[in-house]
Amino acid sequence: MTPNQVLAPTLPFMGQLPGPMVPGCRIRLKAKINRPNGDLRLHLQSGASLNPMDDIPLHLTFLPATREVIRNSYTAGRWGQEVRTPNSPINFEEDFELALSAHPQGFNLEINSEPPISFNNQSPQDRITHIFLTGGAVVQSITYDNWSVTPSIPKEVMPSAPAFAPSPVPVPFQIPAWPHTGHVQFFGPSPPMLHSPQQPAFNPAMMMGPQQPLLGEVSVLN
């Protein structure tokens, strides 16, 4: 593990970033999502607290079952407007790489070196201090690029390696209800369309528990 890299973190995982996330900073993540109903959920948080939950300027859920990426934010105890991006290139049991970069207006998300999608800030970027990962996935590495400050040793919410001697974040915890209303943003050339409300792709209150089957979803294979 280099000063700017975390290898094989056990999920759920909470890690402190090298410094505030500002334009030019990038997080790269290599992972694989397990069958049958695995996903990967990523928070960029304004602190390490899960109970009560700190603000989340950026939440991402990667769903190979429906080939979607779901984006949201959580501020002052409320979820924002959900955005769903279809045509995700992530498949079950296949290695993939994410690159999440900050720019002055928001973020770029790149998956497997395909053309990135761009989205604006819903909360201030420079308040982001921690990354939280959970879900039915195996993460090989997390790499922090273009930070000038050496990161502190990351914490695992449920540590598997005593050598880190992390202080676990209290669990279980309550995640506020997520309304799951919003619109769709697309990977690739498909035109955007409104997404009608449906069963949530995941229940945030179950982030620390066993993954439940997706309800009300229809898989689309491209």
PDB file of C-alpha atoms in Angstrom, residues 10-14 38-43 131-138 207-208:
ATOM      1  CA  THR A  10     -13.096  -4.988   3.641  1.00  0.00           C
ATOM      2  CA  LEU A  11     -16.615  -3.627   3.151  1.00  0.00           C
ATOM      3  CA  PRO A  12     -18.190  -1.716   4.796  1.00  0.00           C
ATOM      4  CA  PHE A  13     -15.223   0.660   4.688  1.00  0.00           C
ATOM      5  CA  MET A  14     -14.745   4.238   5.882  1.00  0.00           C
ATOM      6  CA  GLY A  38     -24.787  -7.406  -5.591  1.00  0.00           C
ATOM      7  CA  ASP A  39     -24.189  -3.701  -5.893  1.00  0.00           C
ATOM      8  CA  LEU A  40     -21.602  -1.119  -4.875  1.00  0.00           C
ATOM      9  CA  ARG A  41     -22.572   1.963  -2.885  1.00  0.00           C
ATOM     10  CA  LEU A  42     -20.190   4.898  -2.550  1.00  0.00           C
ATOM     11  CA  HIS A  43     -20.534   7.963  -0.338  1.00  0.00           C
ATOM     12  CA  ILE A 131     -15.192   7.991   1.442  1.00  0.00           C
ATOM     13  CA  PHE A 132     -17.589   5.234   2.538  1.00  0.00           C
ATOM     14  CA  LEU A 133     -18.065   1.988   0.581  1.00  0.00           C
ATOM     15  CA  THR A 134     -20.531  -0.836   1.167  1.00  0.00           C
ATOM     16  CA  GLY A 135     -22.568  -3.407  -0.770  1.00  0.00           C
ATOM     17  CA  GLY A 136     -22.110  -6.815  -2.381  1.00  0.00           C
ATOM     18  CA  ALA A 137     -18.772  -6.106  -4.014  1.00  0.00           C
ATOM     19  CA  VAL A 138     -15.078  -6.899  -3.700  1.00  0.00           C
ATOM     20  CA  MET A 207     -26.814  -0.631   4.023  1.00  0.00           C
ATOM     21  CA  MET A 208     -25.124  -2.653   6.747  1.00  0.00           C
TER      22      MET A 208
END
